[in-house]
Amino acid sequence: MDQLELFELPNPCIGVCQSNNRGYCLGCLRSREERFNWHAKPAAERARILKLLAQRKMRIALKTKKPQDPPLNDGSLDLF
């Protein structure tokens, strides 16, 4: 059974619609399949895509992080 979503999942598009050489949008980091018919996708699929985007953003941030930059965990203590 699908979980009831209380809030609409946001469309991650930021209006920078250009693809890189691997087919991912430079603005929102979605693949063509992930961008196609966003509003028609089930909420579970959109939630899965949003989690993938967060992981992609983190990987990009780690690749571009300079040694003198502060840690990416916003200063909170990681207990586990």
mmCIF file of C-alpha atoms in Angstrom:
data_model
loop_
_atom_site.group_PDB
_atom_site.id
_atom_site.type_symbol
_atom_site.label_atom_id
_atom_site.label_comp_id
_atom_site.label_asym_id
_atom_site.label_seq_id
_atom_site.Cartn_x
_atom_site.Cartn_y
_atom_site.Cartn_z
ATOM 1 C CA MET A 1 0.000 0.000 0.000
ATOM 2 C CA ASP A 2 1.314 3.465 -0.880
ATOM 3 C CA GLN A 3 2.063 5.909 1.904
ATOM 4 C CA LEU A 4 -0.056 9.036 1.888
ATOM 5 C CA GLU A 5 2.032 12.108 1.106
ATOM 6 C CA LEU A 6 0.910 15.180 3.038
ATOM 7 C CA PHE A 7 2.951 17.576 0.911
ATOM 8 C CA GLU A 8 3.633 17.576 -2.788
ATOM 9 C CA LEU A 9 7.215 16.555 -3.552
ATOM 10 C CA PRO A 10 8.933 19.515 -5.200
ATOM 11 C CA ASN A 11 10.179 19.491 -8.750
ATOM 12 C CA PRO A 12 13.973 19.914 -8.418
ATOM 13 C CA CYS A 13 14.246 21.871 -11.683
ATOM 14 C CA ILE A 14 16.070 25.191 -11.214
ATOM 15 C CA GLY A 15 15.723 26.369 -14.812
ATOM 16 C CA VAL A 16 19.243 25.431 -15.970
ATOM 17 C CA CYS A 17 18.285 22.877 -18.589
ATOM 18 C CA GLN A 18 21.564 21.704 -20.113
ATOM 19 C CA SER A 19 22.852 18.157 -20.165
ATOM 20 C CA ASN A 20 26.404 17.078 -19.478
ATOM 21 C CA ASN A 21 28.219 14.458 -21.562
ATOM 22 C CA ARG A 22 26.611 11.656 -19.513
ATOM 23 C CA GLY A 23 23.049 12.955 -20.032
ATOM 24 C CA TYR A 24 22.494 14.447 -16.573
ATOM 25 C CA CYS A 25 21.046 17.941 -16.272
ATOM 26 C CA LEU A 26 23.617 20.481 -15.056
ATOM 27 C CA GLY A 27 20.945 22.295 -13.028
ATOM 28 C CA CYS A 28 18.993 19.588 -11.208
ATOM 29 C CA LEU A 29 21.293 16.567 -11.799
ATOM 30 C CA ARG A 30 18.453 14.373 -13.082
ATOM 31 C CA SER A 31 18.791 11.978 -16.010
ATOM 32 C CA ARG A 32 16.480 12.331 -18.986
ATOM 33 C CA GLU A 33 14.309 9.478 -17.716
ATOM 34 C CA GLU A 34 14.073 11.101 -14.284
ATOM 35 C CA ARG A 35 13.065 14.458 -15.824
ATOM 36 C CA PHE A 36 10.470 13.053 -18.220
ATOM 37 C CA ASN A 37 6.862 13.338 -16.895
ATOM 38 C CA TRP A 38 7.906 14.330 -13.361
ATOM 39 C CA HIS A 39 4.360 15.199 -12.257
ATOM 40 C CA ALA A 40 2.928 11.940 -13.611
ATOM 41 C CA LYS A 41 5.374 9.763 -11.656
ATOM 42 C CA PRO A 42 4.122 8.128 -8.442
ATOM 43 C CA ALA A 43 5.160 9.843 -5.216
ATOM 44 C CA ALA A 44 7.389 6.900 -4.253
ATOM 45 C CA GLU A 45 9.326 7.214 -7.523
ATOM 46 C CA ARG A 46 9.730 10.987 -7.096
ATOM 47 C CA ALA A 47 10.945 10.457 -3.504
ATOM 48 C CA ARG A 48 13.492 7.890 -4.739
ATOM 49 C CA ILE A 49 14.744 10.319 -7.383
ATOM 50 C CA LEU A 50 15.078 13.124 -4.808
ATOM 51 C CA LYS A 51 17.218 10.820 -2.626
ATOM 52 C CA LEU A 52 19.417 10.008 -5.623
ATOM 53 C CA LEU A 53 19.827 13.726 -6.323
ATOM 54 C CA ALA A 54 20.971 14.349 -2.746
ATOM 55 C CA GLN A 55 23.589 11.612 -3.158
ATOM 56 C CA ARG A 56 24.753 13.060 -6.477
ATOM 57 C CA LYS A 57 25.048 16.546 -4.968
ATOM 58 C CA MET A 58 27.113 15.140 -2.082
ATOM 59 C CA ARG A 59 29.454 13.304 -4.475
ATOM 60 C CA ILE A 60 29.963 16.468 -6.512
ATOM 61 C CA ALA A 61 30.585 18.503 -3.356
ATOM 62 C CA LEU A 62 33.175 15.981 -2.174
ATOM 63 C CA LYS A 63 34.948 16.041 -5.551
ATOM 64 C CA THR A 64 35.129 19.831 -5.613
ATOM 65 C CA LYS A 65 35.930 20.280 -1.889
ATOM 66 C CA LYS A 66 39.231 21.989 -1.148
ATOM 67 C CA PRO A 67 41.391 20.853 1.803
ATOM 68 C CA GLN A 68 40.873 24.160 3.661
ATOM 69 C CA ASP A 69 37.038 24.002 3.348
ATOM 70 C CA PRO A 70 35.040 23.210 6.513
ATOM 71 C CA PRO A 71 33.508 19.723 6.855
ATOM 72 C CA LEU A 72 30.302 19.057 4.921
ATOM 73 C CA ASN A 73 28.307 17.745 7.910
ATOM 74 C CA ASP A 74 27.283 21.296 8.998
ATOM 75 C CA GLY A 75 29.189 21.059 12.281
ATOM 76 C CA SER A 76 26.880 18.538 13.922
ATOM 77 C CA LEU A 77 28.458 15.587 15.670
ATOM 78 C CA ASP A 78 28.155 12.263 13.949
ATOM 79 C CA LEU A 79 27.565 9.730 16.696
ATOM 80 C CA PHE A 80 27.508 6.638 14.517
#
